[in-house]
mmCIF file with all atom_site columns, C-alpha atoms in Angstrom:
data_model
loop_
_atom_site.group_PDB
_atom_site.id
_atom_site.type_symbol
_atom_site.label_atom_id
_atom_site.label_alt_id
_atom_site.label_comp_id
_atom_site.label_asym_id
_atom_site.label_entity_id
_atom_site.label_seq_id
_atom_site.pdbx_PDB_ins_code
_atom_site.Cartn_x
_atom_site.Cartn_y
_atom_site.Cartn_z
_atom_site.occupancy
_atom_site.B_iso_or_equiv
_atom_site.pdbx_formal_charge
_atom_site.auth_seq_id
_atom_site.auth_comp_id
_atom_site.auth_asym_id
_atom_site.auth_atom_id
_atom_site.pdbx_PDB_model_num
ATOM 1   C CA . MET J 1 1   ? 29.125  -33.271 -45.892 1.00 0.00 ? 1   MET J CA 1
ATOM 2   C CA . SER J 1 2   ? 31.566  -33.025 -48.771 1.00 0.00 ? 2   SER J CA 1
ATOM 3   C CA . ASN J 1 3   ? 33.568  -30.584 -46.653 1.00 0.00 ? 3   ASN J CA 1
ATOM 4   C CA . LEU J 1 4   ? 34.111  -33.250 -43.991 1.00 0.00 ? 4   LEU J CA 1
ATOM 5   C CA . GLN J 1 5   ? 34.949  -35.896 -46.599 1.00 0.00 ? 5   GLN J CA 1
ATOM 6   C CA . ASP J 1 6   ? 37.523  -33.578 -48.178 1.00 0.00 ? 6   ASP J CA 1
ATOM 7   C CA . LEU J 1 7   ? 39.086  -32.945 -44.767 1.00 0.00 ? 7   LEU J CA 1
ATOM 8   C CA . LEU J 1 8   ? 39.271  -36.661 -43.971 1.00 0.00 ? 8   LEU J CA 1
ATOM 9   C CA . LYS J 1 9   ? 41.004  -37.335 -47.277 1.00 0.00 ? 9   LYS J CA 1
ATOM 10  C CA . SER J 1 10  ? 43.529  -34.539 -46.775 1.00 0.00 ? 10  SER J CA 1
ATOM 11  C CA . ASP J 1 11  ? 45.051  -36.048 -43.581 1.00 0.00 ? 11  ASP J CA 1
ATOM 12  C CA . SER J 1 12  ? 45.855  -32.590 -42.307 1.00 0.00 ? 12  SER J CA 1
ATOM 13  C CA . GLU J 1 13  ? 45.493  -32.650 -38.537 1.00 0.00 ? 13  GLU J CA 1
ATOM 14  C CA . ASP J 1 14  ? 45.330  -28.848 -38.298 1.00 0.00 ? 14  ASP J CA 1
ATOM 15  C CA . GLU J 1 15  ? 42.429  -28.680 -40.724 1.00 0.00 ? 15  GLU J CA 1
ATOM 16  C CA . LEU J 1 16  ? 40.539  -31.422 -38.873 1.00 0.00 ? 16  LEU J CA 1
ATOM 17  C CA . THR J 1 17  ? 41.139  -29.687 -35.542 1.00 0.00 ? 17  THR J CA 1
ATOM 18  C CA . ARG J 1 18  ? 39.874  -26.379 -36.940 1.00 0.00 ? 18  ARG J CA 1
ATOM 19  C CA . TYR J 1 19  ? 36.828  -28.123 -38.394 1.00 0.00 ? 19  TYR J CA 1
ATOM 20  C CA . TYR J 1 20  ? 35.900  -29.803 -35.102 1.00 0.00 ? 20  TYR J CA 1
ATOM 21  C CA . ASP J 1 21  ? 36.614  -26.658 -33.074 1.00 0.00 ? 21  ASP J CA 1
ATOM 22  C CA . GLY J 1 22  ? 34.371  -24.669 -35.388 1.00 0.00 ? 22  GLY J CA 1
ATOM 23  C CA . ASN J 1 23  ? 31.625  -27.271 -35.051 1.00 0.00 ? 23  ASN J CA 1
ATOM 24  C CA . ARG J 1 24  ? 31.927  -27.246 -31.257 1.00 0.00 ? 24  ARG J CA 1
ATOM 25  C CA . LYS J 1 25  ? 31.702  -23.452 -31.148 1.00 0.00 ? 25  LYS J CA 1
ATOM 26  C CA . ARG J 1 26  ? 28.694  -23.508 -33.455 1.00 0.00 ? 26  ARG J CA 1
ATOM 27  C CA . GLN J 1 27  ? 26.991  -26.162 -31.307 1.00 0.00 ? 27  GLN J CA 1
ATOM 28  C CA . LYS J 1 28  ? 27.658  -24.170 -28.127 1.00 0.00 ? 28  LYS J CA 1
ATOM 29  C CA . CYS J 1 29  ? 26.216  -21.041 -29.743 1.00 0.00 ? 29  CYS J CA 1
ATOM 30  C CA . GLU J 1 30  ? 23.125  -22.948 -30.820 1.00 0.00 ? 30  GLU J CA 1
ATOM 31  C CA . GLU J 1 31  ? 22.759  -24.468 -27.337 1.00 0.00 ? 31  GLU J CA 1
ATOM 32  C CA . ASN J 1 32  ? 23.152  -21.033 -25.761 1.00 0.00 ? 32  ASN J CA 1
ATOM 33  C CA . GLU J 1 33  ? 20.521  -19.603 -28.107 1.00 0.00 ? 33  GLU J CA 1
ATOM 34  C CA . GLU J 1 34  ? 18.144  -22.451 -27.232 1.00 0.00 ? 34  GLU J CA 1
ATOM 35  C CA . ASP J 1 35  ? 18.792  -21.880 -23.516 1.00 0.00 ? 35  ASP J CA 1
ATOM 36  C CA . ASP J 1 36  ? 18.150  -18.157 -23.945 1.00 0.00 ? 36  ASP J CA 1
ATOM 37  C CA . ILE J 1 37  ? 14.901  -18.808 -25.786 1.00 0.00 ? 37  ILE J CA 1
ATOM 38  C CA . ALA J 1 38  ? 13.780  -21.248 -23.084 1.00 0.00 ? 38  ALA J CA 1
ATOM 39  C CA . THR J 1 39  ? 14.676  -18.727 -20.374 1.00 0.00 ? 39  THR J CA 1
ATOM 40  C CA . PHE J 1 40  ? 12.777  -15.911 -22.079 1.00 0.00 ? 40  PHE J CA 1
ATOM 41  C CA . LEU J 1 41  ? 9.759   -18.177 -22.580 1.00 0.00 ? 41  LEU J CA 1
ATOM 42  C CA . ALA J 1 42  ? 9.796   -19.140 -18.902 1.00 0.00 ? 42  ALA J CA 1
ATOM 43  C CA . ILE J 1 43  ? 10.054  -15.490 -17.851 1.00 0.00 ? 43  ILE J CA 1
ATOM 44  C CA . ASP J 1 44  ? 7.180   -14.581 -20.170 1.00 0.00 ? 44  ASP J CA 1
ATOM 45  C CA . ILE J 1 45  ? 4.972   -17.362 -18.793 1.00 0.00 ? 45  ILE J CA 1
ATOM 46  C CA . ILE J 1 46  ? 5.746   -16.455 -15.174 1.00 0.00 ? 46  ILE J CA 1
ATOM 47  C CA . THR J 1 47  ? 5.096   -12.762 -15.835 1.00 0.00 ? 47  THR J CA 1
ATOM 48  C CA . GLU J 1 48  ? 1.773   -13.548 -17.518 1.00 0.00 ? 48  GLU J CA 1
ATOM 49  C CA . GLU J 1 49  ? 0.692   -15.805 -14.641 1.00 0.00 ? 49  GLU J CA 1
ATOM 50  C CA . PHE J 1 50  ? 1.675   -13.205 -12.050 1.00 0.00 ? 50  PHE J CA 1
ATOM 51  C CA . SER J 1 51  ? -0.173  -10.374 -13.790 1.00 0.00 ? 51  SER J CA 1
ATOM 52  C CA . SER J 1 52  ? -3.329  -12.478 -14.236 1.00 0.00 ? 52  SER J CA 1
ATOM 53  C CA . TRP J 1 53  ? -3.121  -13.460 -10.550 1.00 0.00 ? 53  TRP J CA 1
ATOM 54  C CA . GLN J 1 54  ? -2.934  -9.798  -9.564  1.00 0.00 ? 54  GLN J CA 1
ATOM 55  C CA . GLU J 1 55  ? -5.912  -8.911  -11.769 1.00 0.00 ? 55  GLU J CA 1
ATOM 56  C CA . LYS J 1 56  ? -8.003  -11.632 -10.141 1.00 0.00 ? 56  LYS J CA 1
ATOM 57  C CA . ARG J 1 57  ? -6.929  -10.524 -6.686  1.00 0.00 ? 57  ARG J CA 1
ATOM 58  C CA . ARG J 1 58  ? -8.453  -7.055  -6.970  1.00 0.00 ? 58  ARG J CA 1
ATOM 59  C CA . GLY J 1 59  ? -12.031 -6.430  -6.009  1.00 0.00 ? 59  GLY J CA 1
ATOM 60  C CA . GLY J 1 60  ? -12.130 -6.026  -2.266  1.00 0.00 ? 60  GLY J CA 1
ATOM 61  C CA . SER J 1 61  ? -13.256 -8.603  0.228   1.00 0.00 ? 61  SER J CA 1
ATOM 62  C CA . VAL J 1 62  ? -16.054 -10.036 -1.915  1.00 0.00 ? 62  VAL J CA 1
ATOM 63  C CA . VAL J 1 63  ? -14.846 -11.855 -5.006  1.00 0.00 ? 63  VAL J CA 1
ATOM 64  C CA . GLY J 1 64  ? -16.620 -10.829 -8.191  1.00 0.00 ? 64  GLY J CA 1
ATOM 65  C CA . ARG J 1 65  ? -18.320 -7.821  -6.657  1.00 0.00 ? 65  ARG J CA 1
ATOM 66  C CA . ARG J 1 66  ? -18.626 -4.815  -8.941  1.00 0.00 ? 66  ARG J CA 1
ATOM 67  C CA . VAL J 1 67  ? -17.475 -1.384  -7.887  1.00 0.00 ? 67  VAL J CA 1
ATOM 68  C CA . ILE J 1 68  ? -20.078 1.364   -8.254  1.00 0.00 ? 68  ILE J CA 1
ATOM 69  C CA . PRO J 1 69  ? -18.469 4.603   -9.416  1.00 0.00 ? 69  PRO J CA 1
ATOM 70  C CA . ARG J 1 70  ? -19.409 7.425   -7.051  1.00 0.00 ? 70  ARG J CA 1
ATOM 71  C CA . ASP J 1 71  ? -18.808 11.147  -7.359  1.00 0.00 ? 71  ASP J CA 1
ATOM 72  C CA . PRO J 1 72  ? -17.421 12.206  -3.961  1.00 0.00 ? 72  PRO J CA 1
ATOM 73  C CA . LEU J 1 73  ? -17.259 15.891  -4.906  1.00 0.00 ? 73  LEU J CA 1
ATOM 74  C CA . GLU J 1 74  ? -20.952 15.946  -5.816  1.00 0.00 ? 74  GLU J CA 1
ATOM 75  C CA . GLY J 1 75  ? -21.788 14.147  -2.561  1.00 0.00 ? 75  GLY J CA 1
ATOM 76  C CA . HIS J 1 76  ? -19.854 16.724  -0.551  1.00 0.00 ? 76  HIS J CA 1
ATOM 77  C CA . THR J 1 77  ? -21.588 19.595  -2.355  1.00 0.00 ? 77  THR J CA 1
ATOM 78  C CA . ARG J 1 78  ? -25.021 18.055  -1.767  1.00 0.00 ? 78  ARG J CA 1
ATOM 79  C CA . LEU J 1 79  ? -24.264 17.497  1.932   1.00 0.00 ? 79  LEU J CA 1
ATOM 80  C CA . MET J 1 80  ? -23.107 21.096  2.397   1.00 0.00 ? 80  MET J CA 1
ATOM 81  C CA . MET J 1 81  ? -26.243 22.423  0.660   1.00 0.00 ? 81  MET J CA 1
ATOM 82  C CA . ASP J 1 82  ? -28.540 20.173  2.751   1.00 0.00 ? 82  ASP J CA 1
ATOM 83  C CA . TYR J 1 83  ? -27.066 21.297  6.059   1.00 0.00 ? 83  TYR J CA 1
ATOM 84  C CA . PHE J 1 84  ? -25.587 24.753  5.512   1.00 0.00 ? 84  PHE J CA 1
ATOM 85  C CA . GLY J 1 85  ? -27.097 26.193  2.306   1.00 0.00 ? 85  GLY J CA 1
ATOM 86  C CA . GLU J 1 86  ? -29.676 29.014  2.014   1.00 0.00 ? 86  GLU J CA 1
ATOM 87  C CA . ASN J 1 87  ? -32.543 26.542  1.654   1.00 0.00 ? 87  ASN J CA 1
ATOM 88  C CA . ALA J 1 88  ? -31.168 23.982  4.088   1.00 0.00 ? 88  ALA J CA 1
ATOM 89  C CA . ARG J 1 89  ? -33.081 20.767  4.466   1.00 0.00 ? 89  ARG J CA 1
ATOM 90  C CA . TYR J 1 90  ? -32.416 20.737  8.206   1.00 0.00 ? 90  TYR J CA 1
ATOM 91  C CA . PRO J 1 91  ? -33.235 23.896  10.236  1.00 0.00 ? 91  PRO J CA 1
ATOM 92  C CA . ALA J 1 92  ? -30.784 25.656  12.559  1.00 0.00 ? 92  ALA J CA 1
ATOM 93  C CA . HIS J 1 93  ? -32.458 24.488  15.793  1.00 0.00 ? 93  HIS J CA 1
ATOM 94  C CA . VAL J 1 94  ? -31.357 20.922  14.976  1.00 0.00 ? 94  VAL J CA 1
ATOM 95  C CA . PHE J 1 95  ? -27.756 22.040  15.464  1.00 0.00 ? 95  PHE J CA 1
ATOM 96  C CA . ARG J 1 96  ? -28.282 23.988  18.718  1.00 0.00 ? 96  ARG J CA 1
ATOM 97  C CA . LEU J 1 97  ? -26.347 22.663  21.677  1.00 0.00 ? 97  LEU J CA 1
ATOM 98  C CA . SER J 1 98  ? -28.446 21.665  24.612  1.00 0.00 ? 98  SER J CA 1
ATOM 99  C CA . ALA J 1 99  ? -27.309 22.249  28.158  1.00 0.00 ? 99  ALA J CA 1
ATOM 100 C CA . VAL J 1 100 ? -26.180 19.033  29.683  1.00 0.00 ? 100 VAL J CA 1
#
């Protein structure tokens, strides 16, 4: 505050103008920084909401239903062995075409 009091006592218009211009620039910078912080906070909140919405959205047609991990390769192998392997579960006559 002593800076401002010294300037007021000096009666120099140029010095007062420089002082006020400097204060205005500083205030604008601070306002811009506050605006930037508010913008980044808003973006962060929106991003967080969107990602949590997407996480909740997954899960198929039934909400809260758990997915059972399956091994499709093992299922294919088992199917091939049951139908076409050496010790097939189903005999060859099951696959014979009948005359229509």
